[in-house]
Short mmCIF file of C-alpha atoms in Angstrom, two decimals:
data_model
loop_
_atom_site.label_atom_id
_atom_site.label_comp_id
_atom_site.label_asym_id
_atom_site.label_seq_id
_atom_site.Cartn_x
_atom_site.Cartn_y
_atom_site.Cartn_z
CA MET A 491 0.00 0.00 0.00
CA ARG A 492 2.87 2.38 0.79
CA SER A 493 4.42 1.72 -2.59
CA LEU A 494 1.06 2.31 -4.31
CA GLY A 495 0.72 5.66 -2.48
CA THR A 496 4.21 6.67 -3.60
CA ASN A 497 3.47 5.79 -7.21
CA LEU A 498 0.25 7.75 -7.15
CA SER A 499 2.02 10.78 -5.71
CA SER A 500 4.85 10.69 -8.23
CA THR A 501 2.61 10.47 -11.33
CA THR A 502 -0.30 12.70 -10.35
CA SER A 503 -0.81 16.14 -11.85
CA PHE A 504 -2.93 18.96 -10.47
CA THR A 505 -5.56 21.11 -12.09
CA LEU A 506 -5.29 24.74 -11.01
CA MET A 507 -8.55 26.61 -10.99
CA GLY A 508 -8.76 30.20 -12.07
CA PHE A 509 -12.01 32.08 -11.53
CA PRO A 510 -14.51 30.22 -13.72
CA GLU A 511 -17.35 31.69 -11.68
CA LEU A 512 -16.52 35.10 -13.19
CA GLY A 513 -17.25 33.88 -16.72
CA SER A 514 -16.12 36.41 -19.33
CA LEU A 515 -14.92 38.76 -16.59
CA GLU A 516 -12.05 36.37 -15.83
CA HIS A 517 -10.10 37.96 -18.68
CA TRP A 518 -10.33 41.33 -16.94
CA LEU A 519 -9.08 39.80 -13.69
CA ALA A 520 -6.17 38.22 -15.58
CA ALA A 521 -5.34 41.65 -17.05
CA LEU A 522 -5.46 43.20 -13.55
CA LEU A 523 -3.13 40.52 -12.16
CA LEU A 524 -0.69 41.08 -15.02
CA LEU A 525 -0.74 44.81 -14.23
CA LEU A 526 0.02 44.03 -10.57
CA TYR A 527 2.89 41.79 -11.67
CA ALA A 528 4.28 44.58 -13.85
CA VAL A 529 4.08 47.15 -11.04
CA SER A 530 5.65 44.74 -8.55
CA ILE A 531 8.52 43.63 -10.79
CA LEU A 532 9.30 47.12 -12.09
CA GLY A 533 8.95 48.75 -8.64
CA ASN A 534 11.15 46.28 -6.77
CA THR A 535 13.76 46.24 -9.55
CA LEU A 536 13.94 50.04 -9.39
CA ILE A 537 14.34 49.93 -5.59
CA LEU A 538 17.26 47.51 -5.95
CA PHE A 539 18.85 49.63 -8.69
CA ILE A 540 18.51 52.87 -6.72
CA ILE A 541 19.93 51.37 -3.51
CA LYS A 542 22.89 49.97 -5.47
CA GLU A 543 23.61 53.27 -7.26
CA GLU A 544 22.89 55.74 -4.43
CA GLN A 545 25.83 55.87 -1.98
CA SER A 546 23.73 57.64 0.67
CA LEU A 547 21.47 54.55 0.82
CA HIS A 548 24.31 52.16 1.71
CA GLN A 549 23.01 51.82 5.26
CA PRO A 550 21.56 48.90 7.24
CA MET A 551 17.96 50.10 6.84
CA TYR A 552 18.26 50.08 3.04
CA TYR A 553 20.19 46.82 2.95
CA PHE A 554 17.17 45.26 4.65
CA LEU A 555 14.90 47.08 2.18
CA SER A 556 16.85 45.56 -0.73
CA LEU A 557 16.36 42.11 0.83
CA LEU A 558 12.63 42.87 1.10
CA SER A 559 12.56 43.78 -2.60
CA VAL A 560 14.37 40.57 -3.57
CA THR A 561 11.83 38.60 -1.51
CA ASP A 562 8.90 40.40 -3.14
CA LEU A 563 10.36 39.61 -6.58
CA GLY A 564 10.70 35.99 -5.48
CA VAL A 565 7.01 35.85 -4.50
CA SER A 566 5.96 37.40 -7.83
CA PHE A 567 8.09 35.09 -9.98
CA SER A 568 7.00 32.04 -7.95
CA THR A 569 3.31 32.52 -8.79
CA LEU A 570 3.72 33.99 -12.29
CA PRO A 571 4.11 30.75 -14.36
CA THR A 572 0.91 29.02 -13.21
CA VAL A 573 -1.16 32.23 -13.12
CA LEU A 574 -0.20 32.89 -16.74
CA ALA A 575 -0.80 29.28 -17.75
CA SER A 576 -4.16 28.83 -16.05
CA MET A 577 -5.73 32.27 -16.52
CA CYS A 578 -4.20 33.54 -19.76
CA PHE A 579 -3.40 30.42 -21.80
CA HIS A 580 -6.10 28.11 -20.35
CA ALA A 581 -3.55 25.41 -19.50
CA PRO A 582 -4.47 24.59 -15.89
CA GLU A 583 -2.61 21.27 -15.62
CA THR A 584 0.67 21.26 -13.69
CA ALA A 585 2.91 18.35 -12.77
CA PHE A 586 2.96 17.09 -9.19
CA ASP A 587 6.66 17.87 -8.63
CA ALA A 588 6.32 21.29 -10.26
CA CYS A 589 3.44 22.06 -7.92
CA LEU A 590 5.50 20.99 -4.89
CA ALA A 591 8.39 23.19 -6.07
CA GLN A 592 6.09 26.19 -6.50
CA MET A 593 4.58 25.59 -3.06
CA PHE A 594 8.08 25.48 -1.56
CA PHE A 595 9.17 28.78 -3.11
CA ILE A 596 5.93 30.66 -2.32
CA HIS A 597 6.13 29.69 1.36
CA PHE A 598 9.91 30.10 1.52
CA PHE A 599 9.72 33.70 0.32
CA SER A 600 6.75 34.40 2.63
CA TRP A 601 8.67 33.12 5.66
CA THR A 602 11.72 35.10 4.53
CA GLU A 603 9.66 38.29 4.25
CA SER A 604 8.42 37.84 7.81
CA GLY A 605 12.02 37.52 9.05
CA ILE A 606 13.12 40.60 7.10
CA LEU A 607 10.29 42.68 8.56
CA LEU A 608 11.46 41.59 12.02
CA ALA A 609 15.04 42.60 11.17
CA MET A 610 13.79 45.99 9.94
CA SER A 611 11.92 46.52 13.22
CA PHE A 612 15.16 45.78 15.09
CA ASP A 613 16.90 48.35 12.88
CA ARG A 614 14.28 50.98 13.80
CA TYR A 615 14.55 50.04 17.49
CA VAL A 616 18.33 50.53 17.55
CA ALA A 617 18.17 53.74 15.47
CA ILE A 618 15.61 55.36 17.82
CA CYS A 619 16.37 53.85 21.23
CA ASN A 620 20.18 53.59 20.94
CA PRO A 621 21.18 56.01 18.17
CA LEU A 622 24.76 56.44 19.43
CA ARG A 623 25.37 52.69 19.12
CA TYR A 624 23.63 52.28 15.79
CA SER A 625 26.75 52.08 13.61
CA SER A 626 28.53 49.75 16.03
CA VAL A 627 25.55 47.41 16.51
CA LEU A 628 24.42 47.16 12.88
CA THR A 629 27.72 46.76 11.04
CA ASP A 630 27.78 45.50 7.44
CA ALA A 631 28.99 42.10 8.66
CA ARG A 632 26.19 41.85 11.20
CA VAL A 633 23.56 42.84 8.61
CA ALA A 634 24.90 40.12 6.30
CA TYR A 635 24.80 37.61 9.17
CA ILE A 636 21.18 38.55 9.96
CA GLY A 637 20.19 38.20 6.29
CA ILE A 638 21.85 34.78 5.94
CA SER A 639 20.26 33.60 9.21
CA ILE A 640 16.79 34.61 7.96
CA ILE A 641 17.30 32.68 4.70
CA ILE A 642 18.59 29.57 6.49
CA ARG A 643 15.71 29.66 8.99
CA SER A 644 13.13 29.95 6.20
CA PHE A 645 14.71 27.15 4.18
CA CYS A 646 14.87 24.79 7.17
CA MET A 647 11.23 25.48 8.06
CA VAL A 648 9.77 24.99 4.58
CA PHE A 649 12.07 22.22 3.31
CA PRO A 650 10.23 19.28 5.01
CA SER A 651 6.79 20.29 3.69
CA PRO A 652 7.11 18.95 0.10
CA PHE A 653 8.47 15.63 1.37
CA LEU A 654 5.70 15.30 3.96
CA LEU A 655 3.18 15.76 1.14
CA LYS A 656 5.01 13.53 -1.33
CA ARG A 657 4.80 10.51 1.00
CA LEU A 658 0.98 10.63 0.91
CA PRO A 659 -1.26 8.96 -1.70
CA PHE A 660 -3.22 11.41 -3.87
CA CYS A 661 -6.12 9.39 -5.22
CA ARG A 662 -8.91 11.99 -5.48
CA ALA A 663 -9.67 14.50 -8.20
CA ASN A 664 -6.64 16.71 -7.73
CA VAL A 665 -8.21 20.11 -8.28
CA LEU A 666 -6.72 23.10 -6.45
CA ILE A 667 -8.99 26.10 -6.06
CA HIS A 668 -6.19 28.66 -6.61
CA PRO A 669 -4.20 29.36 -9.81
CA PHE A 670 -1.05 28.46 -7.80
CA CYS A 671 -0.01 25.76 -5.34
CA LEU A 672 -0.41 26.55 -1.63
CA HIS A 673 0.12 24.13 1.26
CA PRO A 674 -3.35 24.70 2.89
CA ASP A 675 -4.95 23.95 -0.49
CA MET A 676 -2.86 20.84 -1.24
CA ILE A 677 -3.30 19.34 2.25
CA ARG A 678 -7.02 18.82 1.56
CA LEU A 679 -6.41 16.31 -1.24
CA PRO A 680 -4.44 13.27 0.07
CA CYS A 681 -6.30 10.07 0.95
CA GLY A 682 -3.88 9.24 3.78
CA ASP A 683 -3.57 10.62 7.28
CA THR A 684 -2.48 14.28 7.13
CA THR A 685 -2.20 14.81 10.90
CA ILE A 686 1.60 15.16 10.78
CA ASN A 687 1.39 17.65 7.91
CA SER A 688 -1.25 19.75 9.68
CA MET A 689 0.63 19.73 12.99
CA TYR A 690 3.91 20.64 11.31
CA GLY A 691 2.22 23.44 9.34
CA LEU A 692 0.69 24.83 12.55
CA PHE A 693 4.05 24.56 14.33
CA ILE A 694 5.97 26.57 11.74
CA VAL A 695 3.22 29.19 11.48
CA ILE A 696 3.36 29.75 15.25
CA SER A 697 7.15 29.52 15.53
CA ALA A 698 7.79 31.86 12.59
CA PHE A 699 4.90 34.26 11.97
CA GLY A 700 3.72 34.13 15.59
CA ILE A 701 7.11 34.84 17.18
CA ASP A 702 8.08 37.39 14.50
CA SER A 703 4.87 39.38 14.92
CA VAL A 704 5.17 39.39 18.73
CA LEU A 705 8.79 40.61 18.55
CA ILE A 706 7.84 43.32 16.03
CA LEU A 707 5.06 44.47 18.36
CA LEU A 708 7.49 44.48 21.30
CA SER A 709 10.03 46.53 19.37
CA TYR A 710 7.38 49.16 18.64
CA VAL A 711 6.25 49.25 22.26
CA LEU A 712 9.87 50.05 23.20
CA ILE A 713 10.15 52.57 20.36
CA LEU A 714 6.93 54.30 21.45
CA HIS A 715 8.18 54.41 25.06
CA SER A 716 11.40 56.07 23.86
CA VAL A 717 9.58 58.53 21.60
CA LEU A 718 7.19 59.64 24.34
CA ALA A 719 10.22 60.58 26.44
CA ILE A 720 11.19 63.23 23.85
CA ALA A 721 10.14 66.67 25.07
CA SER A 722 9.45 68.33 21.72
CA GLN A 723 6.28 67.27 19.91
CA GLU A 724 7.87 68.16 16.58
CA GLU A 725 10.82 65.86 17.31
CA ARG A 726 8.46 63.08 18.39
CA LEU A 727 6.56 63.27 15.09
CA LYS A 728 9.80 63.46 13.11
CA THR A 729 11.12 60.35 14.85
CA LEU A 730 7.88 58.40 14.38
CA ASN A 731 7.83 59.41 10.71
CA THR A 732 10.94 57.28 10.15
CA CYS A 733 8.87 54.21 11.09
CA VAL A 734 5.80 54.87 8.92
CA SER A 735 7.07 52.94 5.87
CA HIS A 736 7.95 49.90 7.95
CA ILE A 737 4.65 49.96 9.86
CA CYS A 738 2.77 50.03 6.52
CA ALA A 739 4.88 47.13 5.20
CA VAL A 740 4.14 45.11 8.37
CA LEU A 741 0.39 45.77 8.13
CA ILE A 742 0.05 44.93 4.43
CA PHE A 743 1.94 41.67 5.03
CA TYR A 744 0.49 40.42 8.31
CA VAL A 745 -3.15 41.47 7.94
CA PRO A 746 -3.73 39.47 4.71
CA MET A 747 -1.60 36.59 6.05
CA VAL A 748 -3.65 36.32 9.24
CA SER A 749 -6.87 36.64 7.21
CA VAL A 750 -5.82 33.79 4.89
CA SER A 751 -4.94 31.58 7.87
CA MET A 752 -8.26 32.33 9.58
CA VAL A 753 -10.27 31.63 6.42
CA HIS A 754 -8.48 28.32 5.79
CA ARG A 755 -8.80 27.12 9.38
CA PHE A 756 -12.21 28.46 10.43
CA GLY A 757 -13.95 29.33 7.17
CA LYS A 758 -14.12 25.88 5.64
CA HIS A 759 -17.74 26.48 4.62
CA ALA A 760 -17.04 29.91 3.12
CA PRO A 761 -17.52 30.20 -0.67
CA GLU A 762 -14.45 29.30 -2.75
CA TYR A 763 -14.13 32.82 -4.11
CA VAL A 764 -13.46 34.09 -0.56
CA HIS A 765 -10.46 31.75 -0.23
CA LYS A 766 -9.23 32.75 -3.68
CA PHE A 767 -9.63 36.47 -3.08
CA MET A 768 -7.80 36.39 0.28
CA SER A 769 -4.90 34.45 -1.23
CA LEU A 770 -4.64 36.91 -4.12
CA VAL A 771 -4.50 39.83 -1.68
CA TYR A 772 -1.87 38.04 0.42
CA LEU A 773 0.43 37.21 -2.52
CA PHE A 774 -0.12 40.19 -4.83
CA VAL A 775 -0.65 43.27 -2.65
CA PRO A 776 2.55 43.39 -0.51
CA PRO A 777 5.00 43.00 -3.47
CA MET A 778 3.11 45.71 -5.33
CA LEU A 779 2.68 48.20 -2.47
CA ASN A 780 6.07 47.91 -0.72
CA PRO A 781 8.11 49.71 -3.43
CA ILE A 782 5.39 52.36 -3.76
CA ILE A 783 5.35 53.05 -0.01
CA TYR A 784 9.14 53.29 0.28
CA SER A 785 9.36 55.43 -2.87
CA ILE A 786 6.87 57.91 -1.43
CA LYS A 787 8.37 58.02 2.06
CA THR A 788 12.12 57.96 1.25
CA LYS A 789 13.50 61.28 0.03
CA GLU A 790 16.62 59.81 -1.61
CA ILE A 791 14.59 57.24 -3.57
CA ARG A 792 12.14 59.95 -4.68
CA LYS A 793 14.98 62.13 -5.94
CA ARG A 794 16.52 59.26 -7.89
CA LEU A 795 13.15 58.40 -9.44
CA HIS A 796 12.81 62.02 -10.55
CA LYS A 797 16.16 61.71 -12.32
CA ILE A 798 15.35 58.35 -13.90
CA PHE A 799 12.01 59.43 -15.33
CA PHE A 800 13.08 63.03 -16.03
CA ILE A 801 10.26 64.40 -13.91
CA PRO A 802 10.90 68.07 -13.08
CA LYS A 803 11.01 68.75 -9.35
CA LEU A 804 8.00 70.75 -8.23
#
């Protein structure tokens, strides 16, 4: 029976659903998603280019921002092939191993983004609460060490998931409701016992997203305590303004992520389009909005964009 399950798993393909319930309007949704891809890829590429070229941005905060942009590009390129195939070229079939690989990369980059947002909150904490020690605490070597640690942590957490799924027999109609492969979607399909998979998934969600979000919240409690000790209201607002971009990035990442988790765990009887919509928001909105937010809020990036697009300064 074990060998039969393995054979089934290794030869099964998946059918990725688009939005057939939209009928002819699905083409407009596909066009919208392609526009979001274009904005995300162009925006994050520009952020990386500007940080590389602008010497004044060679600081820990912007090193972490460049990592965030790389992660957002990773999320976009991970979902792009199957979204194009299923929604634009009407080729919804994808091989089992290809689906597992896509699932790995989507979740790997999501876990990595959570770690980078935590590192950015630590950067803001040191810059505001211990400004005199900022350059000695966040050296280039330490930033590189933090970045490598985040990548290793994400890889180690996500790596077992494809193998835990591959050991199970898939003997039902293998239809995934999203136009990409997500672990919560795939875990519904095996015929075997998925208790280990579900427990492991819950463990890594709590140990990664849960701990990261608590530490980010703690860092901002300490930052707020430090800011309130500043006598001048103008200085308080100026200091808090340096955190606005990061706070927005945290909200647009964690709010959709928590919503997706809640819908998958407690909204099992919700219509399919609710699951699909929440997943689209989770995977498409942060990569698209992050470069826009940082371009608006960062003076050096704004100036460089003016030069690139020959926009006269008002």
